[in-house]
Amino acid sequence: MMDAIKNLSRRGMLRGGVASGFVLGFHVAGYNPIFSAAAAGRDAILAPNVYVAVNLSGRISITIHRSEMGTGIKTSLAQALADELDAQWSDIEIIQAQGDEKYGDQNTDGSRSVTQFLLPLRRAGAAARQMLVAAAAQRWKVLPAKCRTQAGVVIGPQAPQRLRYGELVEAAMRLPVPAPESLILKPSKDWRYIGKPLPVVDLDDIVHGKAVYGIDFTLPGMKYASIERPPVYGATLKSYDAKAALATPGVERVVEIPVASLPAGFRPLGGVAVIASNTWAAEQGRQQLEMEWDEGPNGSFDTDAYYKELVATAGKPGRVMRHNGDVDAALAGAAKRISADYFVPHLAHAMMEPEAAVAQVTNGACEVWTATQNPQQARKTVAEALGVDPANVTINVTLLGGGFGRKSKPDYVGEAAVLANMIGAPVKVTWTREDDIKHDYFHAACANHLEAGLDSDGKTVAWLHRSVFPSIATTFKPDVTYGAQGEMDQGVVDLPYDIANVRCENGPAKAHIRIGWYRSVYNIPHGFAVGSFVDELAAAAGKDPVAHILELLGEPRKVDLRAMGVNYGNYGASLDDYPIDTARHRAVVELAAERAGWGSKLPPRSGFGIAVHRSFLTYVAVVARVAVDVRGNASVQRIDMAVDCGQVLNPDRVTAQFEGAAVMGLGNTMFSSLTFKNGQAQQTNFGDYLVARMDSTPETRVHIVPSDAPPGGVGEPGVPPVSAAICNAIYAATGRRIRTLPVDPQELAVM
């Protein structure tokens, strides 16, 4: 069936259109009829849109346009479409889409796949279902409203009127595609797949080692490349000697890739590539290269000095991003004034599968096979690197062995295309773990300064928050020093607490490395700072942390940042559809505390900690239970996560995502840190860039709040509150505050 669809597409017969509104993901409009009568016959397929096709046997193809990297999105989105089509799950074939604008937004990041595409994919399924019903009604000479569907069959008003979908394809494909406003979606009581825990469709292949990831793909006659990239961001190549590399068994060629000018964006960094008959030979030959570099403007970058600079800047007034009330007067008149500084270092994505891509260039056209979160950007990057029309670039998407935002940046895809074009053969570029960590698009270091004023009753009457970090925009534009509005939206200006006087500021910071989005992005440092500071205020006021959070949230209400003059982006969603709702904050706080056994007696040097955070339109509260030994080693024993993410497509996948977020948040808190000296990353592999391991992973319980609210994000919002919850628990256990990550055991040891 897949071959038939591809053939029809090449012959120009699959010509569905998607209106611009669909790209935003909130409605589908402008469908066109797909097939003419000439399409009938062996290849006859009913395809009212680019996402679903039904053939004569009743086999159903669902094309999923987002990338599968362990989230289960390939399964979950198919559930939504299959439910509206009223298909039998065993009749479904799921196809991974190539990179193409016709699918709308394909960038699988920002926790937007379900948020943007649940409704459009339901409508895509409903369109096909209504066409099949109309075809059956036409045959039986009855009104379509008199017919119904059930598991791949249309049932008429008179027994034994039953027709399988395949029997109706040729008649249905001649009917007009229903207008979006005429589509009737199934009520939730009739859902068979939405909200149900279906296993991921690739599970059998994954557990039996048959699944194909980017690093697995091969082509006949393929060459293997290993690239020595600039050791410092912005360094240029002065000279190199390849004699020893060329003498390495298996090495065939050594070629130079032009070094990208700054800022590099998504372009390949450049350097020298060793081409060989296998990966091992390419890597061994690369080690024999003799290179001389001009380290350029970032050769003196040192994170010790840089971090001090960020902290110092956070102590000074910055650009005001939110201001209500009179913060200075309220602080001056407060009965008690509290201040604290928090710091989060640079982090690396460190996916299990490092970057890899295979490219082949033939007659001016390039075809790529790769693990990418952003196939359309990969297509553009390849086209720009080769100087060809994007229409001549095909991006095939494999499974991803992790992504966390790194694989939405296709510099490595461009490398494979450039080399394939240079040597005239298919080329596979495989990054080593050292390449991955040293040449990442790093998560930004961030310094936060917070001040608050308490009245005589311990109520918070003033709040000042300054955040300083290198912006992601520095990777794409020159002379950027301040953060973007959307970066400050992530946990700073969207403060939900009922405080009369609030001011949020952003200070300048230059970047000396590539900065990129990392799972939950700036919510990580901001969630850590705000969640920790709220706990500090509870201690200063002598209040229970849970009760204090509920007091700060105040009566349930919708926080209207627009009325405060804040140009809040709300993760690209409508504030009318997705308001900041403190009732939902309160509900997850109360649920997490209840399920964790908040307040129960614990052994000495053990404690509970709690934090709550809204990000990517989802509300999450985390309670951590931590024990600290006399040497200062903190052990996170259990994490309870209460989650309100609105409508749930697949509860198993939601649970898995938050379990993974707990582990990643734990790693960010206890282990991970990336430092630079002389412009070069000092950590290179898992021996020195530490992540959470099995022996440090706590029992994690995820508690999903039942909700009929529109769906929020799931992949990222579990990470931000974890650090604050753990560090607040450490304070409860030891009386010592952690304000700089990762946690240093020496600060907690009993002297």
Short mmCIF file of C-alpha atoms in Angstrom, two decimals, residues 222-695:
data_model
loop_
_atom_site.label_atom_id
_atom_site.label_comp_id
_atom_site.label_asym_id
_atom_site.label_seq_id
_atom_site.Cartn_x
_atom_site.Cartn_y
_atom_site.Cartn_z
CA MET A 222 28.21 3.61 1.20
CA LYS A 223 31.30 5.34 2.59
CA TYR A 224 31.79 6.29 6.23
CA ALA A 225 32.91 9.69 7.49
CA SER A 226 34.34 10.95 10.77
CA ILE A 227 34.87 14.71 11.06
CA GLU A 228 37.37 16.73 13.07
CA ARG A 229 35.47 19.94 13.79
CA PRO A 230 36.77 23.29 15.10
CA PRO A 231 37.80 22.80 18.74
CA VAL A 232 36.40 26.25 19.61
CA TYR A 233 33.19 27.78 18.30
CA GLY A 234 34.34 30.17 15.57
CA ALA A 235 37.83 28.72 15.14
CA THR A 236 39.22 28.60 11.59
CA LEU A 237 41.53 26.04 10.04
CA LYS A 238 45.08 27.25 9.39
CA SER A 239 46.54 23.99 8.06
CA TYR A 240 46.37 20.22 8.34
CA ASP A 241 48.50 17.19 7.49
CA ALA A 242 46.62 14.06 6.37
CA LYS A 243 49.57 11.75 5.58
CA ALA A 244 49.21 9.56 8.68
CA ALA A 245 45.44 9.49 8.34
CA LEU A 246 45.64 8.32 4.73
CA ALA A 247 48.04 5.56 5.79
CA THR A 248 45.44 4.12 8.18
CA PRO A 249 43.96 0.85 6.84
CA GLY A 250 40.49 1.42 5.40
CA VAL A 251 40.90 5.17 4.93
CA GLU A 252 40.22 6.26 1.34
CA ARG A 253 40.12 10.06 1.31
CA VAL A 254 40.54 13.12 3.49
CA VAL A 255 38.52 16.20 2.52
CA GLU A 256 38.07 19.66 3.96
CA ILE A 257 34.62 21.08 4.77
CA PRO A 258 34.51 24.89 4.80
CA VAL A 259 34.23 26.30 8.32
CA ALA A 260 30.97 28.13 9.03
CA SER A 261 31.13 31.83 9.79
CA LEU A 262 29.52 33.08 12.99
CA PRO A 263 26.79 32.82 13.97
CA ALA A 264 26.63 29.33 12.49
CA GLY A 265 22.90 28.65 12.78
CA PHE A 266 22.10 25.20 11.43
CA ARG A 267 25.07 25.11 9.03
CA PRO A 268 27.76 22.42 9.40
CA LEU A 269 30.58 23.64 11.60
CA GLY A 270 33.14 22.52 9.04
CA GLY A 271 36.58 20.95 9.52
CA VAL A 272 38.31 17.94 8.02
CA ALA A 273 36.52 14.68 7.20
CA VAL A 274 38.15 11.28 6.96
CA ILE A 275 36.35 9.01 4.48
CA ALA A 276 36.76 5.26 4.92
CA SER A 277 35.26 1.87 4.20
CA ASN A 278 33.91 1.54 7.74
CA THR A 279 33.25 3.69 10.79
CA TRP A 280 36.16 2.34 12.83
CA ALA A 281 38.68 3.09 10.13
CA ALA A 282 37.29 6.60 9.69
CA GLU A 283 37.59 7.31 13.41
CA GLN A 284 41.09 5.83 13.66
CA GLY A 285 42.26 7.81 10.67
CA ARG A 286 40.80 10.98 12.12
CA GLN A 287 42.92 10.55 15.23
CA GLN A 288 46.02 10.67 13.00
CA LEU A 289 45.21 14.09 11.56
CA GLU A 290 47.62 16.87 12.42
CA MET A 291 45.61 20.09 12.71
CA GLU A 292 46.47 23.72 13.32
CA TRP A 293 43.64 26.13 14.22
CA ASP A 294 43.19 29.83 14.74
CA GLU A 295 40.93 29.71 17.79
CA GLY A 296 39.17 32.95 16.91
CA PRO A 297 37.03 35.20 19.13
CA ASN A 298 35.98 32.51 21.62
CA GLY A 299 39.39 31.00 22.32
CA SER A 300 39.58 32.58 25.77
CA PHE A 301 36.10 31.54 26.89
CA ASP A 302 36.25 30.30 30.47
CA THR A 303 33.08 29.34 32.31
CA ASP A 304 34.44 30.13 35.77
CA ALA A 305 34.78 33.78 34.79
CA TYR A 306 31.62 33.70 32.67
CA TYR A 307 29.46 32.34 35.47
CA LYS A 308 30.68 35.08 37.81
CA GLU A 309 29.80 37.61 35.14
CA LEU A 310 26.26 36.25 34.82
CA VAL A 311 25.74 36.36 38.58
CA ALA A 312 27.07 39.92 38.79
CA THR A 313 24.76 41.03 35.98
CA ALA A 314 21.77 39.47 37.74
CA GLY A 315 22.52 41.71 40.71
CA LYS A 316 21.94 44.83 38.61
CA PRO A 317 18.74 46.31 37.19
CA GLY A 318 17.83 44.90 33.78
CA ARG A 319 15.28 45.28 31.03
CA VAL A 320 11.79 45.21 32.60
CA MET A 321 9.55 42.44 31.18
CA ARG A 322 6.69 42.60 33.68
CA HIS A 323 5.84 45.26 36.25
CA ASN A 324 2.72 45.60 38.34
CA GLY A 325 2.42 47.59 41.54
CA ASP A 326 5.34 49.39 43.22
CA VAL A 327 7.98 46.78 44.00
CA ASP A 328 10.59 49.18 45.37
CA ALA A 329 8.19 50.78 47.84
CA ALA A 330 6.79 47.41 48.92
CA LEU A 331 10.29 46.01 49.49
CA ALA A 332 11.32 49.09 51.43
CA GLY A 333 8.27 48.85 53.66
CA ALA A 334 8.34 45.08 54.20
CA ALA A 335 8.64 43.65 57.69
CA LYS A 336 11.16 41.14 56.37
CA ARG A 337 13.17 41.19 53.15
CA ILE A 338 14.56 37.99 51.59
CA SER A 339 16.97 37.62 48.67
CA ALA A 340 18.67 34.67 47.01
CA ASP A 341 20.75 33.90 43.91
CA TYR A 342 20.41 30.67 41.93
CA PHE A 343 22.59 29.27 39.19
CA VAL A 344 22.26 26.49 36.60
CA PRO A 345 25.29 25.61 34.40
CA HIS A 346 25.51 24.75 30.73
CA LEU A 347 24.13 21.30 29.93
CA ALA A 348 24.53 18.89 27.01
CA HIS A 349 21.71 16.90 25.43
CA ALA A 350 23.65 13.61 25.65
CA MET A 351 21.10 11.48 23.80
CA MET A 352 21.66 7.74 23.85
CA GLU A 353 21.96 7.75 20.04
CA PRO A 354 24.42 10.42 18.86
CA GLU A 355 23.89 12.30 15.60
CA ALA A 356 23.97 10.28 12.38
CA ALA A 357 22.85 10.76 8.78
CA VAL A 358 23.20 9.01 5.42
CA ALA A 359 23.09 11.08 2.23
CA GLN A 360 23.19 10.26 -1.47
CA VAL A 361 23.42 12.82 -4.29
CA THR A 362 22.36 11.77 -7.79
CA ASN A 363 21.93 14.08 -10.79
CA GLY A 364 21.60 17.16 -8.61
CA ALA A 365 19.05 15.57 -6.25
CA CYS A 366 19.85 14.58 -2.67
CA GLU A 367 18.14 11.89 -0.60
CA VAL A 368 18.82 11.60 3.12
CA TRP A 369 18.01 9.04 5.79
CA THR A 370 18.38 10.37 9.31
CA ALA A 371 17.05 10.65 12.83
CA THR A 372 15.68 14.20 12.88
CA GLN A 373 13.08 16.05 14.89
CA ASN A 374 12.70 18.65 12.15
CA PRO A 375 12.66 17.11 8.66
CA GLN A 376 11.56 20.30 6.92
CA GLN A 377 14.47 22.27 8.39
CA ALA A 378 16.79 19.40 7.47
CA ARG A 379 15.53 19.71 3.92
CA LYS A 380 16.24 23.45 3.89
CA THR A 381 19.67 23.00 5.45
CA VAL A 382 20.68 20.42 2.83
CA ALA A 383 19.32 22.58 -0.01
CA GLU A 384 21.31 25.59 1.21
CA ALA A 385 24.48 23.54 1.72
CA LEU A 386 24.30 22.13 -1.82
CA GLY A 387 22.85 25.20 -3.53
CA VAL A 388 19.85 23.28 -4.88
CA ASP A 389 16.09 23.75 -4.82
CA PRO A 390 14.50 22.18 -1.69
CA ALA A 391 12.21 20.29 -4.07
CA ASN A 392 15.30 18.27 -5.05
CA VAL A 393 15.92 17.16 -1.46
CA THR A 394 14.17 14.18 0.14
CA ILE A 395 14.39 13.64 3.89
CA ASN A 396 13.48 10.16 5.15
CA VAL A 397 12.90 10.05 8.91
CA THR A 398 14.06 7.04 10.93
CA LEU A 399 13.38 6.33 14.58
CA LEU A 400 15.31 8.57 16.97
CA GLY A 401 17.28 7.16 19.90
CA GLY A 402 16.50 10.27 21.94
CA GLY A 403 16.42 13.87 20.87
CA PHE A 404 15.61 16.35 23.68
CA GLY A 405 15.77 19.18 21.12
CA ARG A 406 19.24 18.42 19.73
CA LYS A 407 17.98 16.57 16.68
CA SER A 408 15.83 19.48 15.58
CA LYS A 409 19.11 21.16 14.60
CA PRO A 410 20.26 19.47 11.37
CA ASP A 411 23.90 20.55 11.05
CA TYR A 412 24.91 16.88 10.95
CA VAL A 413 22.46 16.24 8.10
CA GLY A 414 24.11 19.04 6.13
CA GLU A 415 27.51 17.44 6.76
CA ALA A 416 26.42 14.14 5.20
CA ALA A 417 24.95 15.90 2.16
CA VAL A 418 28.06 18.02 1.57
CA LEU A 419 30.36 15.00 1.76
CA ALA A 420 28.16 12.83 -0.48
CA ASN A 421 28.22 15.58 -3.07
CA MET A 422 32.01 15.99 -2.79
CA ILE A 423 32.97 12.34 -3.18
CA GLY A 424 30.21 11.13 -5.51
CA ALA A 425 29.04 8.23 -3.34
CA PRO A 426 26.59 7.69 -0.49
CA VAL A 427 28.11 8.85 2.79
CA LYS A 428 27.24 8.11 6.38
CA VAL A 429 28.29 10.63 9.02
CA THR A 430 28.33 9.26 12.58
CA TRP A 431 29.16 11.47 15.52
CA THR A 432 31.04 9.96 18.44
CA ARG A 433 29.92 10.60 22.01
CA GLU A 434 32.82 13.03 22.32
CA ASP A 435 31.63 14.89 19.21
CA ASP A 436 28.12 15.02 20.60
CA ILE A 437 29.14 16.58 23.91
CA LYS A 438 31.88 18.90 22.65
CA HIS A 439 29.95 20.29 19.66
CA ASP A 440 26.41 20.43 21.01
CA TYR A 441 23.92 23.26 20.85
CA PHE A 442 24.25 23.68 24.60
CA HIS A 443 21.56 24.46 27.13
CA ALA A 444 22.20 27.98 28.38
CA ALA A 445 23.76 28.70 31.73
CA CYS A 446 21.47 30.97 33.74
CA ALA A 447 21.81 33.19 36.81
CA ASN A 448 18.68 34.23 38.71
CA HIS A 449 18.43 36.88 41.42
CA LEU A 450 15.22 37.02 43.46
CA GLU A 451 14.04 39.33 46.20
CA ALA A 452 10.80 39.35 48.16
CA GLY A 453 9.20 41.33 50.94
CA LEU A 454 7.05 39.78 53.67
CA ASP A 455 4.59 41.64 55.87
CA SER A 456 4.22 41.04 59.60
CA ASP A 457 1.94 38.04 58.94
CA GLY A 458 4.45 36.41 56.61
CA LYS A 459 2.46 37.26 53.48
CA THR A 460 4.52 38.00 50.36
CA VAL A 461 3.85 41.60 49.31
CA ALA A 462 6.67 42.15 46.80
CA TRP A 463 8.54 40.00 44.27
CA LEU A 464 11.57 40.89 42.15
CA HIS A 465 13.07 38.40 39.69
CA ARG A 466 16.06 39.03 37.43
CA SER A 467 17.21 36.37 34.97
CA VAL A 468 20.43 36.48 32.92
CA PHE A 469 21.36 33.95 30.22
CA PRO A 470 22.71 33.74 26.67
CA SER A 471 19.75 33.64 24.30
CA ILE A 472 19.15 30.91 21.74
CA ALA A 473 18.90 33.73 19.20
CA THR A 474 22.69 34.20 19.51
CA THR A 475 23.15 31.02 17.47
CA PHE A 476 21.32 32.59 14.53
CA LYS A 477 21.78 36.37 14.76
CA PRO A 478 24.79 38.57 15.54
CA ASP A 479 24.95 41.10 18.35
CA VAL A 480 22.19 39.53 20.47
CA THR A 481 22.65 40.07 24.20
CA TYR A 482 19.18 40.04 25.75
CA GLY A 483 16.78 37.15 26.03
CA ALA A 484 13.71 36.89 23.82
CA GLN A 485 10.20 37.43 25.13
CA GLY A 486 9.45 33.75 24.69
CA GLU A 487 12.45 32.81 26.82
CA MET A 488 11.32 35.06 29.66
CA ASP A 489 7.79 33.67 29.26
CA GLN A 490 9.13 30.35 30.52
CA GLY A 491 8.78 30.62 34.27
CA VAL A 492 9.49 34.32 34.89
CA VAL A 493 6.80 36.70 33.58
CA ASP A 494 4.11 34.00 33.87
CA LEU A 495 4.40 33.92 37.67
CA PRO A 496 0.94 32.73 38.81
CA TYR A 497 1.09 33.91 42.42
CA ASP A 498 -1.29 36.47 43.88
CA ILE A 499 1.31 39.10 44.79
CA ALA A 500 0.40 42.78 44.49
CA ASN A 501 3.84 44.04 43.49
CA VAL A 502 5.86 42.11 40.90
CA ARG A 503 8.76 43.12 38.67
CA CYS A 504 10.58 40.78 36.28
CA GLU A 505 13.79 41.81 34.53
CA ASN A 506 16.24 40.39 32.02
CA GLY A 507 19.95 41.26 31.94
CA PRO A 508 22.40 41.06 29.00
CA ALA A 509 24.69 38.10 28.33
CA LYS A 510 26.93 37.26 25.38
CA ALA A 511 27.26 33.75 24.01
CA HIS A 512 30.58 32.04 23.25
CA ILE A 513 29.17 28.65 22.19
CA ARG A 514 26.17 27.42 20.23
CA ILE A 515 23.07 27.77 22.41
CA GLY A 516 20.00 25.67 21.60
CA TRP A 517 16.73 24.46 23.00
CA TYR A 518 16.98 21.57 25.42
CA ARG A 519 14.07 19.65 26.92
CA SER A 520 11.89 22.30 28.66
CA VAL A 521 14.40 25.04 27.72
CA TYR A 522 14.53 28.06 30.06
CA ASN A 523 11.89 26.55 32.32
CA ILE A 524 14.74 24.52 33.84
CA PRO A 525 16.64 27.39 35.52
CA HIS A 526 13.52 29.46 36.09
CA GLY A 527 11.56 26.56 37.59
CA PHE A 528 14.50 25.79 39.87
CA ALA A 529 14.85 29.41 41.01
CA VAL A 530 11.16 30.18 41.53
CA GLY A 531 10.33 26.81 43.11
CA SER A 532 13.30 27.09 45.48
CA PHE A 533 12.63 30.72 46.41
CA VAL A 534 8.99 30.00 47.23
CA ASP A 535 10.25 27.37 49.68
CA GLU A 536 12.68 29.86 51.18
CA LEU A 537 9.81 32.30 51.71
CA ALA A 538 7.77 29.58 53.42
CA ALA A 539 10.65 28.94 55.81
CA ALA A 540 11.09 32.67 56.47
CA ALA A 541 7.37 32.98 57.23
CA GLY A 542 7.35 29.84 59.39
CA LYS A 543 4.76 28.15 57.17
CA ASP A 544 4.32 24.65 55.80
CA PRO A 545 5.56 24.67 52.17
CA VAL A 546 2.36 23.15 50.75
CA ALA A 547 0.13 25.55 52.66
CA HIS A 548 2.38 28.42 51.62
CA ILE A 549 2.14 27.59 47.90
CA LEU A 550 -1.65 27.43 48.16
CA GLU A 551 -1.67 30.76 49.98
CA LEU A 552 0.48 32.36 47.29
CA LEU A 553 -1.80 31.01 44.56
CA GLY A 554 -4.77 32.62 46.29
CA GLU A 555 -8.36 32.05 45.26
CA PRO A 556 -8.81 30.16 41.99
CA ARG A 557 -8.63 32.61 39.10
CA LYS A 558 -7.35 33.13 35.57
CA VAL A 559 -4.13 35.16 35.53
CA ASP A 560 -4.56 37.80 32.81
CA LEU A 561 -1.07 38.89 31.82
CA ARG A 562 -2.48 40.90 28.95
CA ALA A 563 -4.21 43.18 31.44
CA MET A 564 -0.81 43.72 33.06
CA GLY A 565 0.68 44.85 29.76
CA VAL A 566 2.72 41.68 29.23
CA ASN A 567 3.08 40.47 25.64
CA TYR A 568 2.91 36.85 26.78
CA GLY A 569 3.28 34.21 24.06
CA ASN A 570 1.67 31.29 25.98
CA TYR A 571 3.66 28.69 24.00
CA GLY A 572 1.95 29.75 20.80
CA ALA A 573 -1.56 28.94 22.04
CA SER A 574 -4.56 31.16 22.66
CA LEU A 575 -4.88 32.48 26.22
CA ASP A 576 -8.63 32.14 25.80
CA ASP A 577 -8.28 28.40 25.13
CA TYR A 578 -5.32 27.91 27.49
CA PRO A 579 -5.50 30.46 30.31
CA ILE A 580 -3.13 30.44 33.27
CA ASP A 581 -5.56 28.82 35.70
CA THR A 582 -4.51 28.79 39.35
CA ALA A 583 -7.25 26.28 40.19
CA ARG A 584 -5.29 23.76 38.17
CA HIS A 585 -2.07 24.76 39.95
CA ARG A 586 -3.80 24.17 43.28
CA ALA A 587 -5.22 20.82 42.23
CA VAL A 588 -1.85 19.32 41.26
CA VAL A 589 -0.20 20.66 44.44
CA GLU A 590 -2.86 19.08 46.63
CA LEU A 591 -2.81 15.79 44.71
CA ALA A 592 0.98 15.42 44.75
CA ALA A 593 1.14 16.19 48.47
CA GLU A 594 -1.63 13.73 49.28
CA ARG A 595 -0.20 10.87 47.21
CA ALA A 596 3.31 11.43 48.55
CA GLY A 597 2.17 11.28 52.17
CA TRP A 598 3.24 14.86 52.83
CA GLY A 599 3.81 15.52 56.52
CA SER A 600 4.34 11.90 57.53
CA LYS A 601 7.23 11.19 59.89
CA LEU A 602 10.58 10.46 58.23
CA PRO A 603 13.93 9.22 59.59
CA PRO A 604 16.62 11.74 60.58
CA ARG A 605 18.31 13.60 57.70
CA SER A 606 15.35 12.82 55.44
CA GLY A 607 12.82 15.28 54.11
CA PHE A 608 10.02 16.10 51.69
CA GLY A 609 10.26 18.90 49.14
CA ILE A 610 7.61 20.26 46.79
CA ALA A 611 7.52 22.53 43.74
CA VAL A 612 4.89 23.38 41.12
CA HIS A 613 5.33 24.73 37.61
CA ARG A 614 3.22 25.36 34.51
CA SER A 615 4.95 24.99 31.18
CA PHE A 616 3.91 24.01 27.66
CA LEU A 617 0.28 24.48 28.77
CA THR A 618 0.53 21.71 31.41
CA TYR A 619 0.49 21.92 35.22
CA VAL A 620 2.88 19.75 37.22
CA ALA A 621 3.58 19.46 40.94
CA VAL A 622 6.45 17.32 42.20
CA VAL A 623 7.09 16.00 45.69
CA ALA A 624 10.54 14.52 46.28
CA ARG A 625 11.56 12.45 49.29
CA VAL A 626 15.29 12.67 49.93
CA ALA A 627 17.74 11.20 52.45
CA VAL A 628 21.24 12.66 53.01
CA ASP A 629 24.02 10.67 54.67
CA VAL A 630 26.71 12.20 56.91
CA ARG A 631 29.13 12.36 53.96
CA GLY A 632 26.70 14.63 52.15
CA ASN A 633 25.48 12.09 49.60
CA ALA A 634 21.84 12.82 48.80
CA SER A 635 19.63 9.92 47.75
CA VAL A 636 16.31 10.68 46.07
CA GLN A 637 14.15 7.84 47.29
CA ARG A 638 10.80 8.65 45.71
CA ILE A 639 9.22 11.20 43.39
CA ASP A 640 5.49 11.80 43.11
CA MET A 641 4.35 13.83 40.10
CA ALA A 642 0.81 15.17 39.77
CA VAL A 643 0.03 16.13 36.17
CA ASP A 644 -2.83 18.07 34.61
CA CYS A 645 -2.16 18.00 30.88
CA GLY A 646 -5.78 18.30 29.78
CA GLN A 647 -7.16 15.67 27.42
CA VAL A 648 -4.96 12.56 27.41
CA LEU A 649 -4.48 10.56 24.24
CA ASN A 650 -2.55 7.61 25.65
CA PRO A 651 -2.09 7.46 29.44
CA ASP A 652 0.77 4.95 29.23
CA ARG A 653 2.76 7.35 27.07
CA VAL A 654 2.00 10.26 29.41
CA THR A 655 3.18 8.23 32.39
CA ALA A 656 6.35 7.17 30.57
CA GLN A 657 7.17 10.75 29.60
CA PHE A 658 6.90 11.99 33.17
CA GLU A 659 8.88 9.06 34.51
CA GLY A 660 11.60 9.98 32.03
CA ALA A 661 11.33 13.65 32.99
CA ALA A 662 11.90 12.71 36.63
CA VAL A 663 15.12 10.89 35.69
CA MET A 664 16.33 13.74 33.50
CA GLY A 665 15.45 16.32 36.14
CA LEU A 666 17.33 14.25 38.69
CA GLY A 667 20.41 14.18 36.44
CA ASN A 668 20.24 17.95 35.92
CA THR A 669 20.02 18.42 39.69
CA MET A 670 22.55 15.97 41.06
CA PHE A 671 25.12 15.28 38.35
CA SER A 672 25.22 17.19 35.06
CA SER A 673 27.44 20.19 34.38
CA LEU A 674 29.43 21.34 31.38
CA THR A 675 32.42 23.67 31.73
CA PHE A 676 34.75 25.35 29.24
CA LYS A 677 38.37 26.46 29.33
CA ASN A 678 40.15 28.13 26.44
CA GLY A 679 36.88 27.86 24.55
CA GLN A 680 36.78 24.05 24.71
CA ALA A 681 34.39 21.75 26.56
CA GLN A 682 36.17 20.04 29.44
CA GLN A 683 33.76 17.08 29.54
CA THR A 684 33.74 14.60 26.68
CA ASN A 685 31.87 11.42 27.62
CA PHE A 686 29.75 9.84 30.33
CA GLY A 687 32.85 9.36 32.46
CA ASP A 688 32.99 13.09 33.20
CA TYR A 689 29.69 14.45 31.88
CA LEU A 690 27.51 12.69 34.42
CA VAL A 691 23.86 11.74 34.02
CA ALA A 692 21.49 9.81 36.27
CA ARG A 693 22.15 6.07 36.33
CA MET A 694 19.97 3.18 37.40
CA ASP A 695 21.36 3.06 40.93
#
